[in-house]
mmCIF file of C-alpha atoms in Angstrom:
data_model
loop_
_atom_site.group_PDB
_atom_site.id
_atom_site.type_symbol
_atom_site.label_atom_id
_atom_site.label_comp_id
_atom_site.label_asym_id
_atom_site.label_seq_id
_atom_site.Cartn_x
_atom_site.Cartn_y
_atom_site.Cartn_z
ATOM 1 C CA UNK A 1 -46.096 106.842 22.808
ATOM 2 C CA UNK A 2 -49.498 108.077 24.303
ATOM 3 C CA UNK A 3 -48.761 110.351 27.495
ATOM 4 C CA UNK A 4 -52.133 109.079 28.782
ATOM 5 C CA UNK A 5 -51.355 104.969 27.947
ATOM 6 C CA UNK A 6 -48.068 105.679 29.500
ATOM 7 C CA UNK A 7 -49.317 107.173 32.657
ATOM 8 C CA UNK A 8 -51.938 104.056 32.625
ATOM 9 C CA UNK A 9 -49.468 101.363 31.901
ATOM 10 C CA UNK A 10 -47.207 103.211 34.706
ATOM 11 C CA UNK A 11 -49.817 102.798 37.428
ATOM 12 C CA UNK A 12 -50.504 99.253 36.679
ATOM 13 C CA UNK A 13 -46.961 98.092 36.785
ATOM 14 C CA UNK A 14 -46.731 100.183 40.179
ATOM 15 C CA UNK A 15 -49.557 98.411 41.505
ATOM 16 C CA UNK A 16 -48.098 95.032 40.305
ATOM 17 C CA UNK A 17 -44.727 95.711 41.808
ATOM 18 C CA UNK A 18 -46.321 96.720 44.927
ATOM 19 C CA UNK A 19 -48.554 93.640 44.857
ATOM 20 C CA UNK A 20 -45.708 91.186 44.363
ATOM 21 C CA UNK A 21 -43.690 93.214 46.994
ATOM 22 C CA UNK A 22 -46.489 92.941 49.113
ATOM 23 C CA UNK A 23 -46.640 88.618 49.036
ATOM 24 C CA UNK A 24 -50.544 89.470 47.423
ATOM 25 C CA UNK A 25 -51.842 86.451 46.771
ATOM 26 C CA UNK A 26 -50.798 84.769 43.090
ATOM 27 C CA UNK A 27 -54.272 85.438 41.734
ATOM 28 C CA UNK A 28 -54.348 88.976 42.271
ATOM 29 C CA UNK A 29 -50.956 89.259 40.621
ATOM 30 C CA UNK A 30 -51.416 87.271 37.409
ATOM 31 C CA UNK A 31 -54.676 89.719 37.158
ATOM 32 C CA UNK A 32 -52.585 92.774 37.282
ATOM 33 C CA UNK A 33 -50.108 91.058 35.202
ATOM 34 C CA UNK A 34 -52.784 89.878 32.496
ATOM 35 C CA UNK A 35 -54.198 93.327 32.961
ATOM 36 C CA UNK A 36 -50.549 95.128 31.855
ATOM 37 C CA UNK A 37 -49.713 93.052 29.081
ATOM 38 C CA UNK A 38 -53.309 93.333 27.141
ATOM 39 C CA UNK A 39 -53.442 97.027 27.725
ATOM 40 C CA UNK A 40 -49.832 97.548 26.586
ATOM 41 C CA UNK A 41 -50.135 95.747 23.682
ATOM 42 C CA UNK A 42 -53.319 98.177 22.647
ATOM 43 C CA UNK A 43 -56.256 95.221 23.376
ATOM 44 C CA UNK A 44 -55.180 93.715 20.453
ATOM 45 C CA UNK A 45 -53.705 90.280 19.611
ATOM 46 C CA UNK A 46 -49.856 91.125 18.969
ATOM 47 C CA UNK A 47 -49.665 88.670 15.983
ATOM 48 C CA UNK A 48 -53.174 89.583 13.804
ATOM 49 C CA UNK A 49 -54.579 92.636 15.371
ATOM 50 C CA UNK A 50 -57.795 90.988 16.478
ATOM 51 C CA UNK A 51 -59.586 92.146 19.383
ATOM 52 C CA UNK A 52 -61.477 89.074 20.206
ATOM 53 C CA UNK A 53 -61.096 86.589 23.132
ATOM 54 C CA UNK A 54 -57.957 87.850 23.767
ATOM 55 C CA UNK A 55 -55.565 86.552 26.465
ATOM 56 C CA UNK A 56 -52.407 87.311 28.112
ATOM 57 C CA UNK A 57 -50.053 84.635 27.515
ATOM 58 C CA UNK A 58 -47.053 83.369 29.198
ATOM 59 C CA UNK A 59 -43.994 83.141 26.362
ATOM 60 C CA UNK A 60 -42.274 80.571 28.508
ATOM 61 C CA UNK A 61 -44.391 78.938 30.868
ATOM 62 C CA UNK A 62 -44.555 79.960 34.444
ATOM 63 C CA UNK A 63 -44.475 76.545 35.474
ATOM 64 C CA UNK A 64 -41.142 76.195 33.997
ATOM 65 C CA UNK A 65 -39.501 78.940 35.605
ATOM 66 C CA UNK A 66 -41.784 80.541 38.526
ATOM 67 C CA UNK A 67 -40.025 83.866 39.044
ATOM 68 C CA UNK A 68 -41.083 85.032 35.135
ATOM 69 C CA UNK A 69 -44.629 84.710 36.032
ATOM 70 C CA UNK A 70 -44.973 88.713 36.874
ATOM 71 C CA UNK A 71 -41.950 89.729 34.433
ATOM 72 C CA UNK A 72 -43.245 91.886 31.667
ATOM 73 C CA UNK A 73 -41.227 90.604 28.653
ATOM 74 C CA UNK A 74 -42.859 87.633 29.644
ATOM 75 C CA UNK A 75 -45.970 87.738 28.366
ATOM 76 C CA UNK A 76 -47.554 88.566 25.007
ATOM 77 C CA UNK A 77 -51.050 89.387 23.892
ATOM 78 C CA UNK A 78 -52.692 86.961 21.692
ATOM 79 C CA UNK A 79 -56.349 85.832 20.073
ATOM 80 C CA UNK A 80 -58.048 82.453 20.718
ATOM 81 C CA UNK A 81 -57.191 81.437 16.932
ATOM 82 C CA UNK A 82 -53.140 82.535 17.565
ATOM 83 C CA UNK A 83 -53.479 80.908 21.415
ATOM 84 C CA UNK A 84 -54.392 77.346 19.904
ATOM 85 C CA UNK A 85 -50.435 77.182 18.228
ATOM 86 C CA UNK A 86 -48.377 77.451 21.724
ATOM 87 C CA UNK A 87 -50.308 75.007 23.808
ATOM 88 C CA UNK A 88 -50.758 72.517 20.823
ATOM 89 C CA UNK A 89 -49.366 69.171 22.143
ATOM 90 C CA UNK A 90 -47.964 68.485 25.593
ATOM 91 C CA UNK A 91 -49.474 70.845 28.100
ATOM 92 C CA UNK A 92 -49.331 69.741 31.420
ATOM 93 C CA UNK A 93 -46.667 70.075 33.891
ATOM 94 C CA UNK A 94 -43.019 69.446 33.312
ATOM 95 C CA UNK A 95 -40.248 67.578 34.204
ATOM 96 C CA UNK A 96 -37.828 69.769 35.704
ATOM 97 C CA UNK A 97 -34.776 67.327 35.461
ATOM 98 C CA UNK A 98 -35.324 67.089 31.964
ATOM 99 C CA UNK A 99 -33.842 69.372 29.639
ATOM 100 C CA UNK A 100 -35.948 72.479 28.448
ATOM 101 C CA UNK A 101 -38.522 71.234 26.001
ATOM 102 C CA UNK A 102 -37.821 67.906 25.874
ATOM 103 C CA UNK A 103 -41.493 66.886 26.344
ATOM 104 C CA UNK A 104 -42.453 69.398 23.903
ATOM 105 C CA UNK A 105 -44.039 72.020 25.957
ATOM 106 C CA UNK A 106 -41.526 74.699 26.128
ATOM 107 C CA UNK A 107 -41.585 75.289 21.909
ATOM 108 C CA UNK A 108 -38.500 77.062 22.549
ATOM 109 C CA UNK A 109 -38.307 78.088 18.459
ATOM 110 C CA UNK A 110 -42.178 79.111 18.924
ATOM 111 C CA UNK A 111 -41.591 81.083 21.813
ATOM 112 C CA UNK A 112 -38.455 82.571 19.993
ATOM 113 C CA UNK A 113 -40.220 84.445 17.626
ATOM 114 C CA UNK A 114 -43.343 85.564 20.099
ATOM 115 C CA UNK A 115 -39.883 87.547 21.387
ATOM 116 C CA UNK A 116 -38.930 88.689 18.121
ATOM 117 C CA UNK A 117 -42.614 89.974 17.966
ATOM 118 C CA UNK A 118 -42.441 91.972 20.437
ATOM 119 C CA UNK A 119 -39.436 93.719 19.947
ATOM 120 C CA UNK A 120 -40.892 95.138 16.343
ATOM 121 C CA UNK A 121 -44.231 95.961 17.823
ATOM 122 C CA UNK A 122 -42.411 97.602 20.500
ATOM 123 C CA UNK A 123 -40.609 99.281 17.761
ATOM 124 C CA UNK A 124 -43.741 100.304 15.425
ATOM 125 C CA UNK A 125 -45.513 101.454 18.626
ATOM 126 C CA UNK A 126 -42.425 103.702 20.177
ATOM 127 C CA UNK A 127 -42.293 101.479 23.320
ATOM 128 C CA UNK A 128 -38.819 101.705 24.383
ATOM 129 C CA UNK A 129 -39.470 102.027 28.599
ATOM 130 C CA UNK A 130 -37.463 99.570 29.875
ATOM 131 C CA UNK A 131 -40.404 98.289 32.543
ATOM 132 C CA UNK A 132 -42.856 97.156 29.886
ATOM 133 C CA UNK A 133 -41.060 94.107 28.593
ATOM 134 C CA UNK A 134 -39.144 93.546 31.700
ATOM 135 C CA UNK A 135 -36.531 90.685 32.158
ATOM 136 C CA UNK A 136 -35.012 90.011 35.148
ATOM 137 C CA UNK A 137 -30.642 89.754 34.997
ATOM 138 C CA UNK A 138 -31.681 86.672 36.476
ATOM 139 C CA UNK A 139 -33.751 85.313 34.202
ATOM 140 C CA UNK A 140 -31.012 86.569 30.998
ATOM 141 C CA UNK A 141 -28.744 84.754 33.434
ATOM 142 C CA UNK A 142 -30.760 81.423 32.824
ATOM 143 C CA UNK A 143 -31.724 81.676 29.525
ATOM 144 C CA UNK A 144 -27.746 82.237 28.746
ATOM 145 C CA UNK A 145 -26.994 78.699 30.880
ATOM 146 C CA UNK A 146 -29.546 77.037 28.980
ATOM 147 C CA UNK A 147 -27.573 77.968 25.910
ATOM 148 C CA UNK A 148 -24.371 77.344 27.027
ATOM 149 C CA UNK A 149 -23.193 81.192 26.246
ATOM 150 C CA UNK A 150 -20.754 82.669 28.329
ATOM 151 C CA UNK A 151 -20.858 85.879 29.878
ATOM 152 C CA UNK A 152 -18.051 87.592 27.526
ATOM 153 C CA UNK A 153 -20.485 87.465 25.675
ATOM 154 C CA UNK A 154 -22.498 90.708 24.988
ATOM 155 C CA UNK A 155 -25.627 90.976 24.118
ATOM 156 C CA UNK A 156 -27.017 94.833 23.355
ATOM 157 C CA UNK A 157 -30.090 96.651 23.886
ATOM 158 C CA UNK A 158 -33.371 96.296 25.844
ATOM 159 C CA UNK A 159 -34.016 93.038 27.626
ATOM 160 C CA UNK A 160 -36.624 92.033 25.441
ATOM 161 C CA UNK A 161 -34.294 92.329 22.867
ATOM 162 C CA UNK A 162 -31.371 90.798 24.641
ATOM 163 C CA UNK A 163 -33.693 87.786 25.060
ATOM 164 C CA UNK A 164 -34.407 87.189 21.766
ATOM 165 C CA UNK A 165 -31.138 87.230 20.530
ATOM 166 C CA UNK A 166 -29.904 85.068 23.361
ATOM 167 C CA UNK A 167 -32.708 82.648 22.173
ATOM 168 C CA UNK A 168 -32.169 82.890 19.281
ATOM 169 C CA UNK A 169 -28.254 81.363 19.217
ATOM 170 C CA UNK A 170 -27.430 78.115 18.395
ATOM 171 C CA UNK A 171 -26.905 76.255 21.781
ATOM 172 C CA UNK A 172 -23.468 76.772 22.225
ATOM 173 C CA UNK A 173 -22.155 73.196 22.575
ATOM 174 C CA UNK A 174 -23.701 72.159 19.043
ATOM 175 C CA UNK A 175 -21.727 75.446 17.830
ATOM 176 C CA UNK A 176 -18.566 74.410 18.703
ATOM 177 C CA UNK A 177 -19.184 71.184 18.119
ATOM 178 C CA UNK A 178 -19.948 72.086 14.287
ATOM 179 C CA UNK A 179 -16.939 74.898 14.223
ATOM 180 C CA UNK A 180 -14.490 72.303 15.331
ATOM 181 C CA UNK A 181 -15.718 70.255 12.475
ATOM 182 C CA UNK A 182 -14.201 72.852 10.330
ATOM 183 C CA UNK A 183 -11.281 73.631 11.994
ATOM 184 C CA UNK A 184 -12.700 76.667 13.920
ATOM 185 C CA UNK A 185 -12.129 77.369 17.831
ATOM 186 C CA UNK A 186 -14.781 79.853 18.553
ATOM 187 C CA UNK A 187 -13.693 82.905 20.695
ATOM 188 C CA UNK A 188 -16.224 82.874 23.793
ATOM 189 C CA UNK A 189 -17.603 86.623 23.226
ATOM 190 C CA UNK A 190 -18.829 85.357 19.884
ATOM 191 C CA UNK A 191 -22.198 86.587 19.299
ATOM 192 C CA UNK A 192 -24.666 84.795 16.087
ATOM 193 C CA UNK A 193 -26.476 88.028 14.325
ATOM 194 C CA UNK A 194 -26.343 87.118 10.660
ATOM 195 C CA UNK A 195 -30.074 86.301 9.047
ATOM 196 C CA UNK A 196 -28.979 82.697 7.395
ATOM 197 C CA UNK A 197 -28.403 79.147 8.262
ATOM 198 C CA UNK A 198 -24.931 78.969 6.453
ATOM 199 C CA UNK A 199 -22.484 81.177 5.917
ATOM 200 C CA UNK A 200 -19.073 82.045 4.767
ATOM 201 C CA UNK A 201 -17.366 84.025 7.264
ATOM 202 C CA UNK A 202 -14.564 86.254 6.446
ATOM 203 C CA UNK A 203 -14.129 87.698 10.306
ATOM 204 C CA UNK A 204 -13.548 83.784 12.402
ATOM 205 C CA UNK A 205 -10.480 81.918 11.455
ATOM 206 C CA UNK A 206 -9.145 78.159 11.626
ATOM 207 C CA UNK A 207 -6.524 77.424 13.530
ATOM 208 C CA UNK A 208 -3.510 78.308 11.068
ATOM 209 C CA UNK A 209 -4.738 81.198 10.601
ATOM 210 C CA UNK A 210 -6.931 80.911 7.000
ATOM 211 C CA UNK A 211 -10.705 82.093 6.889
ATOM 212 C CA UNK A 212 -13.300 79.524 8.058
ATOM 213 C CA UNK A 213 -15.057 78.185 5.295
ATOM 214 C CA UNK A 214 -18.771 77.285 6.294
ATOM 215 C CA UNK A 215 -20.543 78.657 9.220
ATOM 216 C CA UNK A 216 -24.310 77.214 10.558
ATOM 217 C CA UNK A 217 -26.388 79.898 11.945
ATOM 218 C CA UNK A 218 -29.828 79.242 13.785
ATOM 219 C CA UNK A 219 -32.117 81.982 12.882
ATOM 220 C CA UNK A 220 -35.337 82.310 14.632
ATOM 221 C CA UNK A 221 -37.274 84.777 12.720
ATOM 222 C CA UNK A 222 -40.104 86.883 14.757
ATOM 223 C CA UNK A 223 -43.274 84.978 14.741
ATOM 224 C CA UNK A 224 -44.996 86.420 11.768
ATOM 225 C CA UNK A 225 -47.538 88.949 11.700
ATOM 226 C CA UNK A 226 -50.972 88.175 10.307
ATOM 227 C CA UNK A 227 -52.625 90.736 7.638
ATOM 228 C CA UNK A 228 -55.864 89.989 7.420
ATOM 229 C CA UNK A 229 -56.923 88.621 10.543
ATOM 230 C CA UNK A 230 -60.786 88.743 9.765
ATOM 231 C CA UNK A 231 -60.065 85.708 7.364
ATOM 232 C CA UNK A 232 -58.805 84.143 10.530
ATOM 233 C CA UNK A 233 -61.421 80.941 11.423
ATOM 234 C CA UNK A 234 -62.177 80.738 15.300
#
């Protein structure tokens, strides 16, 4: 990582820390906010490398859950050709007693893979400070209820990357549902990592004892990257 980005990106997340600390006005935050994410992610749009009309974006919407407005993991850099895709369809505010993305705003699959995004570019670009895709234990603590996963289960590495994985689960009452189908009680630290939508597990076990015989995985693959983003029509 570049000692002088790193001393740059530093300052700004002081500043925004202190501003939020501080009860600064909502404006001024989401400034230094907007101002964070675009410089961490190099002024470039995260998905095709493009440089123009760039925005910081909000991965799940701040009017969905207010407190991940200022979090860092929260936001992702992206062009005005990749910004069309996540506010495509029902934009406005939403129903909070409905459940998450049930008007079609939240894209929860779409907003699954910005996450997955991030943790490779953070990857390719030796990001690995903890503060520059920030999540809150809260905020793991909701996305987890949302799911349905308890806490025995674990979930390792940085928050951005325990985020996507927690995302990327199948809700956990639809699991069970589907293991019980097959005879299968699932143990409640179980944890979905394998890359397929079925497979034949040799590690959970029916009831009497005999290996389970299909398995449904939901696998959220990181939002792809673009490699020619020139050919890109604005």
């Amino acid at each position: 990582m570049n000692e002088n980005l790193k001393t740059d990106l530093s300052h700004i997340y002081d500043g925004l820390v202190k501003a939020v600390d501080g009860n600064r006005s909502n404006t001024y935050c989401l400034s230094l906010w907007s101002k964070f994410i675009r410089e961490r992610d190099g002024h470039r749009c995260v998905i095709c490398n493009s440089k123009n009309g760039l925005s910081a974006h909000h991965i799940i919407r701040k009017s969905f859950w207010k407190y991940l407005r200022y979090q860092t993991g929260n936001g992702i850099t992206l062009c005005r050709v990749c910004h069309k895709d996540p506010h495509a369809g029902f934009n406005g505010r939403p129903d909070l007693n409905q459940p998450m993305d049930a008007q079609g705003g939240e894209k929860i699959d779409l907003f699954t893979g910005y996450l997955g995004a991030l943790v490779i570019d953070s990857s390719r670009r030796n990001l690995f400070d903890e503060h520059l895709y920030y999540f809150s234990d809260k905020a793991l603590h909701a996305f987890r209820e949302i799911q349905g996963i308890p806490d025995d289960a674990i979930f390792k590495g940085r928050k951005i990357e325990q985020a996507y994985q927690i995302w990327n689960q199948t809700p956990r009452g639809m699991l069970e549902a589907i293991m019980q189908s097959v005879g299968v009680k699932l143990p409640d630290n179980y944890v979905q990592n394998e890359i397929a939508t079925i497979h034949y597990s040799s590690t959970l076990k029916k009831e009497d004892g005999s290996p389970a015989d299909v398995l449904y995985f939901r696998y959220i693959p990181p939002t792809e990257f673009k490699e020619n983003p020139d050919d890109a029509e604005e």
